[in-house]
PDB file of C-alpha atoms in Angstrom:
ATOM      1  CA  UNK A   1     -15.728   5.780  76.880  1.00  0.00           C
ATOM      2  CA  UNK A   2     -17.185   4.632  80.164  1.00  0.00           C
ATOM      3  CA  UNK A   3     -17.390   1.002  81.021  1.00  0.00           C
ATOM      4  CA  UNK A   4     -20.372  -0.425  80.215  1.00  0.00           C
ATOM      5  CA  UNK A   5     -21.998  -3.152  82.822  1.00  0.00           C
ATOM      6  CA  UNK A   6     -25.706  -3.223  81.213  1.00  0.00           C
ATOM      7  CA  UNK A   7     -26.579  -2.826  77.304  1.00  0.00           C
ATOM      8  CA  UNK A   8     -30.904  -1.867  76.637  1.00  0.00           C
ATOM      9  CA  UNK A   9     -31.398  -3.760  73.124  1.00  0.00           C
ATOM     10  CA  UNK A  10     -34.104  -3.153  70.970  1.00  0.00           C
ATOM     11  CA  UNK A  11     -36.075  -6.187  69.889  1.00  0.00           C
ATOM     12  CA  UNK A  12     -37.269  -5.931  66.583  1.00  0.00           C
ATOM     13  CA  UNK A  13     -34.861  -4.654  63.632  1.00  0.00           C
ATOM     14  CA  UNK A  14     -31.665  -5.040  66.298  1.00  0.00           C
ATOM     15  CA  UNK A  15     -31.826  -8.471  67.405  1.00  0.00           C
ATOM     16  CA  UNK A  16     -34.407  -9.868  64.965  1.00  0.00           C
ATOM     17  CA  UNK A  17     -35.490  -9.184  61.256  1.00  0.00           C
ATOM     18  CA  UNK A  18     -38.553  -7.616  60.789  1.00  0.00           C
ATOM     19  CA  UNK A  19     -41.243  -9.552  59.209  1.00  0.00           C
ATOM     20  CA  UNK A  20     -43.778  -7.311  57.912  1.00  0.00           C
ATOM     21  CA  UNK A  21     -45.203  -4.938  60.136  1.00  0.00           C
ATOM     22  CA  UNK A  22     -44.941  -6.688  63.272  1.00  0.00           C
ATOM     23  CA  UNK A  23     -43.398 -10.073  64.830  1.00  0.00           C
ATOM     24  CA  UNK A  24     -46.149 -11.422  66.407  1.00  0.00           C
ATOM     25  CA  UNK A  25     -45.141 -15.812  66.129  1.00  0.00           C
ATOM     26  CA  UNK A  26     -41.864 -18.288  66.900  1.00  0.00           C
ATOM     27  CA  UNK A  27     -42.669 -19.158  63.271  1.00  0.00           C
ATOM     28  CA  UNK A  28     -41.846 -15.257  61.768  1.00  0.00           C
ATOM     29  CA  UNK A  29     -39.087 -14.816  64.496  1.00  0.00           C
ATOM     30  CA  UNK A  30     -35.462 -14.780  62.910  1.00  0.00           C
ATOM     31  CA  UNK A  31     -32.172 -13.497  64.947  1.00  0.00           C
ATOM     32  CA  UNK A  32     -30.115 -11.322  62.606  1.00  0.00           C
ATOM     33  CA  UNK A  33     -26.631 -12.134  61.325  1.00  0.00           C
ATOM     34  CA  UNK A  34     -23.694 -12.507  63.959  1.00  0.00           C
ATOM     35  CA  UNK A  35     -26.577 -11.682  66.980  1.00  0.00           C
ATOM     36  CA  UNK A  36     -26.184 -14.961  69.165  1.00  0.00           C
ATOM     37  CA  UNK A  37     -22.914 -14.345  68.857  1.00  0.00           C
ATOM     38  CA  UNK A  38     -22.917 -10.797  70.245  1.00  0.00           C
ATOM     39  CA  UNK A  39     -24.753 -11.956  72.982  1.00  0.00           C
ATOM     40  CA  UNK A  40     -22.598 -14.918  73.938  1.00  0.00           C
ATOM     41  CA  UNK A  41     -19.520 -12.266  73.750  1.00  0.00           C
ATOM     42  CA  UNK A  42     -21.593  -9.798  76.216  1.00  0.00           C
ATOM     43  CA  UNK A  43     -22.028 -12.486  78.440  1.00  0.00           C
ATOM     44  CA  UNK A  44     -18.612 -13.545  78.794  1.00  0.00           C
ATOM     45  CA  UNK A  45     -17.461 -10.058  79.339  1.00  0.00           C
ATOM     46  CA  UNK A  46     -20.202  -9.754  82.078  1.00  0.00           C
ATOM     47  CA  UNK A  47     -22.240  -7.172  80.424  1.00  0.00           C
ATOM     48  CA  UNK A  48     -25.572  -7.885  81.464  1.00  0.00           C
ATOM     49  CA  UNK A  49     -28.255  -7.275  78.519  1.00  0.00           C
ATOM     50  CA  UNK A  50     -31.983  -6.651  79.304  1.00  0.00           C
ATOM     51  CA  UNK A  51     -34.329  -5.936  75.717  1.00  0.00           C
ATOM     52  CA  UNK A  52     -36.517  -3.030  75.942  1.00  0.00           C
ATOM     53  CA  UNK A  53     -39.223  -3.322  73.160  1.00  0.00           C
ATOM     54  CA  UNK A  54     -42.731  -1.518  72.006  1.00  0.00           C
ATOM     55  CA  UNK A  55     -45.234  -3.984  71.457  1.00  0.00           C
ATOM     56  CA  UNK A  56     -48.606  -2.684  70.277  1.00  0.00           C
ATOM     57  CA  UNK A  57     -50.160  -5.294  69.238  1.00  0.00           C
ATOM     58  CA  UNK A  58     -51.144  -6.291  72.544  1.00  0.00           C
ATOM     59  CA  UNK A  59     -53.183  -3.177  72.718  1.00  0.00           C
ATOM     60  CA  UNK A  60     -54.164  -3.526  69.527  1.00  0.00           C
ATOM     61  CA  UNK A  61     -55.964  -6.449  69.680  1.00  0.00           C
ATOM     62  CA  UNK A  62     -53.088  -8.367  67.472  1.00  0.00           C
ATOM     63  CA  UNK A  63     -51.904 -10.733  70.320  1.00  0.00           C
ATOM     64  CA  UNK A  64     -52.287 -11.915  73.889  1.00  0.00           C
ATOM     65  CA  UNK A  65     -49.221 -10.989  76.470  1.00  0.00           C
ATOM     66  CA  UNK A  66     -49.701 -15.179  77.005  1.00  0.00           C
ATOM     67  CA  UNK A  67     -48.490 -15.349  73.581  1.00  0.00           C
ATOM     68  CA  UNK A  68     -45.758 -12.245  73.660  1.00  0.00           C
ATOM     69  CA  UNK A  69     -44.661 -14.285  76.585  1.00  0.00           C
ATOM     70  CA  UNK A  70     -44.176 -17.066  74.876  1.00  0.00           C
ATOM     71  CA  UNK A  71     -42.685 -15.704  72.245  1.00  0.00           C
ATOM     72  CA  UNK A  72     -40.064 -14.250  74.570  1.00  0.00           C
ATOM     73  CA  UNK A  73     -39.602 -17.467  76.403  1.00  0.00           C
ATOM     74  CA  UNK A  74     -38.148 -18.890  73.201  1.00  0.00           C
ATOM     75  CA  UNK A  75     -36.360 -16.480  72.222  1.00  0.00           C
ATOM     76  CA  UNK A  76     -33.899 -16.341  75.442  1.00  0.00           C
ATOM     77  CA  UNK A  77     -33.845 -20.119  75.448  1.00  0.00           C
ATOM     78  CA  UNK A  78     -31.939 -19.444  72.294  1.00  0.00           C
ATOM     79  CA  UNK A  79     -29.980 -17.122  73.174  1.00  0.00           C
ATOM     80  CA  UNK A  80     -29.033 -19.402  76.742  1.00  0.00           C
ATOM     81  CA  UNK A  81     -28.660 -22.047  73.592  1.00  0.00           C
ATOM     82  CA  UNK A  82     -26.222 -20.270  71.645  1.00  0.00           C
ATOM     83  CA  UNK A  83     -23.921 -19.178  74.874  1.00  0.00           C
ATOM     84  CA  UNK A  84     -25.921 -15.934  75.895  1.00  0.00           C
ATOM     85  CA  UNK A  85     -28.054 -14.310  78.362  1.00  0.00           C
ATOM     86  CA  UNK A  86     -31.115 -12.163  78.596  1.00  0.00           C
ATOM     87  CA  UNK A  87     -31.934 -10.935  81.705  1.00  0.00           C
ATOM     88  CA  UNK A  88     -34.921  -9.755  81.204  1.00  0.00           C
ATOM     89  CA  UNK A  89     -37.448  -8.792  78.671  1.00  0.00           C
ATOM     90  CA  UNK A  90     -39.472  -4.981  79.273  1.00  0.00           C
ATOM     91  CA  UNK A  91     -42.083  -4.013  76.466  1.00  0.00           C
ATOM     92  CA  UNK A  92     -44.672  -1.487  76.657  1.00  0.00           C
ATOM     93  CA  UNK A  93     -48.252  -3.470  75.411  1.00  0.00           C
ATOM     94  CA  UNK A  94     -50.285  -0.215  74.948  1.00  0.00           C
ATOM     95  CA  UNK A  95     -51.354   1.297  71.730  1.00  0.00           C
ATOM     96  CA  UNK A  96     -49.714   4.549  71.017  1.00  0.00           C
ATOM     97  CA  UNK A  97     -53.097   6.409  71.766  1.00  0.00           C
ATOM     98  CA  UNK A  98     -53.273   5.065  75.333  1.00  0.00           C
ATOM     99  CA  UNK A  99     -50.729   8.275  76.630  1.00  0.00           C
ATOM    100  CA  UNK A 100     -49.095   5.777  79.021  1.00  0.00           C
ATOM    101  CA  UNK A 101     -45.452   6.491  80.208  1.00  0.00           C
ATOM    102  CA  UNK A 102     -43.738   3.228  79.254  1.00  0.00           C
ATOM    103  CA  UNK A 103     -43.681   3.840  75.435  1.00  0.00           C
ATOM    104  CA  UNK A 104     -40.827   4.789  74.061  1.00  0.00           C
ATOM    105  CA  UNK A 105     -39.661   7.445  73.116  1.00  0.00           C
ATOM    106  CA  UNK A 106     -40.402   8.217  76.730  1.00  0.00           C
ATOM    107  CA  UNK A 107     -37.698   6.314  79.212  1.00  0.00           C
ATOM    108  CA  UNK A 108     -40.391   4.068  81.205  1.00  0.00           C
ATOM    109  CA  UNK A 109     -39.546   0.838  80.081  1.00  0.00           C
ATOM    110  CA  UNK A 110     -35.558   1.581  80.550  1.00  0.00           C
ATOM    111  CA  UNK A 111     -36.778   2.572  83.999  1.00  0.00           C
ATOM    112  CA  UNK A 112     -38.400  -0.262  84.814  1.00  0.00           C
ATOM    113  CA  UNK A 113     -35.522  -2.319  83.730  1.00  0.00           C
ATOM    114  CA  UNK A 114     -32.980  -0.466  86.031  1.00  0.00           C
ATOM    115  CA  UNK A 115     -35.595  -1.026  88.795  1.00  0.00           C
ATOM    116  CA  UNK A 116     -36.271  -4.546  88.517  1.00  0.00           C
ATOM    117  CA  UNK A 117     -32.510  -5.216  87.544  1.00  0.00           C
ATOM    118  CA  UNK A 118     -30.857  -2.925  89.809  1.00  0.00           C
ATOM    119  CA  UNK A 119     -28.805  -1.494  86.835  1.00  0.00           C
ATOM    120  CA  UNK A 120     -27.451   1.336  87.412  1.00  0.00           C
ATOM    121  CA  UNK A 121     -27.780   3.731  84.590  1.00  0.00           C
ATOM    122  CA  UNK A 122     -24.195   5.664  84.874  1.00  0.00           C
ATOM    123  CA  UNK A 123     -23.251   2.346  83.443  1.00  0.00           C
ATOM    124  CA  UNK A 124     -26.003   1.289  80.836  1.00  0.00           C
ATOM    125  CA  UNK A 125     -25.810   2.138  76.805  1.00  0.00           C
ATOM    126  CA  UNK A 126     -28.665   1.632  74.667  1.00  0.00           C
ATOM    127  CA  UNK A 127     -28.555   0.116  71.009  1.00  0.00           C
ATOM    128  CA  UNK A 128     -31.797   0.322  68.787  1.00  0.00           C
ATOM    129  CA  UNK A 129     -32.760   1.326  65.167  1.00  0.00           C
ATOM    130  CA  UNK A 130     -35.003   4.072  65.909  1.00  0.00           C
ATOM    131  CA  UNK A 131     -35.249   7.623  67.024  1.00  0.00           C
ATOM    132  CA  UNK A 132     -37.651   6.172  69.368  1.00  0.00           C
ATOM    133  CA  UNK A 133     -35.335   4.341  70.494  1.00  0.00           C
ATOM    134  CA  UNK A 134     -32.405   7.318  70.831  1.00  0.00           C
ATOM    135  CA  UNK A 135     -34.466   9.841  72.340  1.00  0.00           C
ATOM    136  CA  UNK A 136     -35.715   6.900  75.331  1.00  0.00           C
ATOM    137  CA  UNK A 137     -32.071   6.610  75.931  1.00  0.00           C
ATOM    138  CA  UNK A 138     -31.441  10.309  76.360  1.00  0.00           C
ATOM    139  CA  UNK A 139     -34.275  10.899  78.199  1.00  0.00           C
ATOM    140  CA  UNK A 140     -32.825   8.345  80.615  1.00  0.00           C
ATOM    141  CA  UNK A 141     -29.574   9.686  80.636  1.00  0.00           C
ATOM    142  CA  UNK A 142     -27.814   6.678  79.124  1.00  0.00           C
ATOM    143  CA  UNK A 143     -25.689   6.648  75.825  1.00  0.00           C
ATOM    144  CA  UNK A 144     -26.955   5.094  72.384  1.00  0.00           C
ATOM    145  CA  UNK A 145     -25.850   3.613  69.479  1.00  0.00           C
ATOM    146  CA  UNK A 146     -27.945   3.634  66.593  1.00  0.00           C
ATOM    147  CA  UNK A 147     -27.688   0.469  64.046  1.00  0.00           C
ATOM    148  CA  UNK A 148     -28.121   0.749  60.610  1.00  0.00           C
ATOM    149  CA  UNK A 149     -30.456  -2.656  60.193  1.00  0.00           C
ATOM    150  CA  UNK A 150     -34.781  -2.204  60.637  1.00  0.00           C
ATOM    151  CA  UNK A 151     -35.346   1.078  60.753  1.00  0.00           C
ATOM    152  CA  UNK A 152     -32.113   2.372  61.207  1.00  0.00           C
ATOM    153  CA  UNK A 153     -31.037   3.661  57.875  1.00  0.00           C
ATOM    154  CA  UNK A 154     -34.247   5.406  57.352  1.00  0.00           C
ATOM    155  CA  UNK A 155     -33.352   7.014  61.039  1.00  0.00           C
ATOM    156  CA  UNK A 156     -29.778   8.184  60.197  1.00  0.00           C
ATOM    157  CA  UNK A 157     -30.852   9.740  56.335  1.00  0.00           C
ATOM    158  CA  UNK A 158     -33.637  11.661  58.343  1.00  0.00           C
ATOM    159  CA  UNK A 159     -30.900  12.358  60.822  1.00  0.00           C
ATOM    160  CA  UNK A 160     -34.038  11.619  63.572  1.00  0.00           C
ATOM    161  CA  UNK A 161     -32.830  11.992  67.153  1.00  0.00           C
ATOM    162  CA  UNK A 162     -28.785  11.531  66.420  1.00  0.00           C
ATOM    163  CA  UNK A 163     -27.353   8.844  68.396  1.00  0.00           C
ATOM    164  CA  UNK A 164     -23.820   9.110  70.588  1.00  0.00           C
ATOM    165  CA  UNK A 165     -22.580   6.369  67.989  1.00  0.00           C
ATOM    166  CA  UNK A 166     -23.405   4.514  64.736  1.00  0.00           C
ATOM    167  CA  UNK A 167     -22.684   0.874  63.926  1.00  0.00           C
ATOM    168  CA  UNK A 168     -23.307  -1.282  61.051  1.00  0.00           C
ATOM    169  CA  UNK A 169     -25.457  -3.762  63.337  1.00  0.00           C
ATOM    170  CA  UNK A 170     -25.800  -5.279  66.740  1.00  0.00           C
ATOM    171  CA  UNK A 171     -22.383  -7.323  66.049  1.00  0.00           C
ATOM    172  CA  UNK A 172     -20.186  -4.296  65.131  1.00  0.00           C
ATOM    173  CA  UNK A 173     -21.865  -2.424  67.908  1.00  0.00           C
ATOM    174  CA  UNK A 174     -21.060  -4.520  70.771  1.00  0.00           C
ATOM    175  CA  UNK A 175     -17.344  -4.816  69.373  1.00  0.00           C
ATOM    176  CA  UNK A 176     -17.174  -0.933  69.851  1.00  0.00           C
ATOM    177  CA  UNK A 177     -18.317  -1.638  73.144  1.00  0.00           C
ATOM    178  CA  UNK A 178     -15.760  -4.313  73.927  1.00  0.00           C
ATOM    179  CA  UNK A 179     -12.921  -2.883  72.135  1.00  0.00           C
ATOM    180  CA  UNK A 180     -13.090   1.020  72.884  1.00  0.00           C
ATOM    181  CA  UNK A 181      -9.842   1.432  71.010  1.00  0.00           C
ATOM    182  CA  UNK A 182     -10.541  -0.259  67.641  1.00  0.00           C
ATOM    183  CA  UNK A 183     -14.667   0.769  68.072  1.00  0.00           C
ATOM    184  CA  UNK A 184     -13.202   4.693  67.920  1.00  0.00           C
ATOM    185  CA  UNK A 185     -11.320   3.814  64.839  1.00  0.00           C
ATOM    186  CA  UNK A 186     -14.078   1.900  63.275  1.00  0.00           C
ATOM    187  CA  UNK A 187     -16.053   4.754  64.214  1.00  0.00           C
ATOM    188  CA  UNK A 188     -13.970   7.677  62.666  1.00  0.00           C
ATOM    189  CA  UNK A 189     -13.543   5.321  59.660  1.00  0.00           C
ATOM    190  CA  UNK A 190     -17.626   5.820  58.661  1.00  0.00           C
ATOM    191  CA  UNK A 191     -17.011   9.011  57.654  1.00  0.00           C
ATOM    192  CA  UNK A 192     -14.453   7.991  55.462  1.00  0.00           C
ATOM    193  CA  UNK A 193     -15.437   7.392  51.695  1.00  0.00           C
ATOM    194  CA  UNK A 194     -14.228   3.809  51.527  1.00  0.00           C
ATOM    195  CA  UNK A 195     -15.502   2.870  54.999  1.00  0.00           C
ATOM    196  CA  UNK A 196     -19.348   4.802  53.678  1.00  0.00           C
ATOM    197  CA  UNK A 197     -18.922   2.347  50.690  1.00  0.00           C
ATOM    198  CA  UNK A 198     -18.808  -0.111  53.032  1.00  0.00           C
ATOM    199  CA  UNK A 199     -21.991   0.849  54.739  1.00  0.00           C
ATOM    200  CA  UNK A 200     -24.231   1.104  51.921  1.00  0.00           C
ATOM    201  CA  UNK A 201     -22.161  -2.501  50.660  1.00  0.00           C
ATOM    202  CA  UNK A 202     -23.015  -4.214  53.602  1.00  0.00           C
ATOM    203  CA  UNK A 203     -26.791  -3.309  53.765  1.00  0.00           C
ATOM    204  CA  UNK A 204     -27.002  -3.888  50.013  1.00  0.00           C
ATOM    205  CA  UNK A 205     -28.130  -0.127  48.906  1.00  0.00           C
ATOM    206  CA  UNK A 206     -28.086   1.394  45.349  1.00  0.00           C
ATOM    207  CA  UNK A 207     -25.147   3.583  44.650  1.00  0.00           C
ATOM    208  CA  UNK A 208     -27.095   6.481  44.064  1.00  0.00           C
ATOM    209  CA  UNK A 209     -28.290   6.398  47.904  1.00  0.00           C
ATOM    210  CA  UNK A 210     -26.850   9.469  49.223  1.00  0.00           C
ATOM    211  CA  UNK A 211     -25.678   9.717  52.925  1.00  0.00           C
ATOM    212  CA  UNK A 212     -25.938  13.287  54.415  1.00  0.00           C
ATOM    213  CA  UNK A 213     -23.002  14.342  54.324  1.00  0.00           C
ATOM    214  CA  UNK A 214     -22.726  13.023  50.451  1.00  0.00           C
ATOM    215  CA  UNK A 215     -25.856  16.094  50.289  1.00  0.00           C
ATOM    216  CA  UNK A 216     -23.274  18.860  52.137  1.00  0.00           C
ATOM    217  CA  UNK A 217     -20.668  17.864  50.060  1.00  0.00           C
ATOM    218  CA  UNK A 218     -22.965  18.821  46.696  1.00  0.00           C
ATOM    219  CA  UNK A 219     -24.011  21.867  47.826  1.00  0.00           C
ATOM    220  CA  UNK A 220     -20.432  23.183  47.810  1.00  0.00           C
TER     221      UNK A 220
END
């Protein structure tokens, strides 16, 4: 696995729950499990992290960019807070219908990063919970990991847009990143039967939840 200098995050579903259909206030923001963390271990191994997020409710009507700005403020004065660093925040305020080029699943806003940041994308993975998110990445030439928290389990089942890895969340993601070795083992352990337990464990799913290979498997 390359060495990674710059990781694209995903903003809702990745680094913060999702609160009904969009995260609009401080008051409905909420980091995820282990994610200040993560981003306190990226800074100290000099990975430089820059969030790269859809936001239509600025288009639609929902809320100003003042306020998205705001929002964003607090959030990296968290993250600063807890030990980490953002370096920048990219979202794409149009409504889907607007045909602009920053909206993911098109690689504008990952662009735009690289500009501003001077990343260079040889180096740069991409983690996010949505085939949106994937096919951005791919577009842009850059590696993804898909986690299984927002949107990400309904991703994977669908099998949307496969990612170059899979992770459990942001946490076990940027371990894989960190720790090639043990992230390939952790890695070829998903598709063991214990480790798949493990998944559907952690993200508290009904036994009767079938992953896709689980399907391949009946058909024999």
């Amino acid at each position: 696995m390359a060495v990674v200098r710059t990781l694209f995050l995903d903003r809702d579903g990745v680094i913060n729950r999702n609160r009904g259909r969009y995260v609009l206030t401080w008051d409905n923001f909420e980091f995820l499990p282990g994610v200040l963390t993560a981003l306190r271990q990226l800074r100290e191994a000099r990975v430089q992290v820059a969030v790269v997020t859809n936001q239509s409710p600025v288009g639609r009507g929902l809320v100003r960019r003042e306020e998205l700005d705001i929002l964003h403020a607090r959030m990296k004065a968290s993250v600063v807070a807890a030990g980490g660093e953002i370096s920048g925040v990219f979202y794409c305020p149009h409504h889907p219908s607007d045909g602009c080029d920053c909206r993911k699943p098109l690689p504008g806003l990952l662009k735009q990063a690289a500009s501003t940041l001077g990343i260079d994308l040889g180096t740069a993975h991409l983690i996010g919970d949505h085939g949106r998110d994937i096919s951005a990445a791919r577009a842009a030439g850059v590696p993804a990991t898909l986690v299984l928290t927002g949107h990400g389990l309904a991703t994977f089942l669908k099998g949307d847009a496969p990612p170059s890895q899979l992770a459990v969340d942001l946490p076990h993601a940027v371990d894989d990143l960190l720790q090639p070795v043990a992230g390939e083992r952790r890695r070829a352990a998903y598709w063991t039967g214990a480790a798949r337990a493990t998944v559907r464990q952690s993200l508290g799913l009904l036994t009767r939840v079938r992953l896709p290979a689980d399907r391949a498997t009946d058909r024999g």
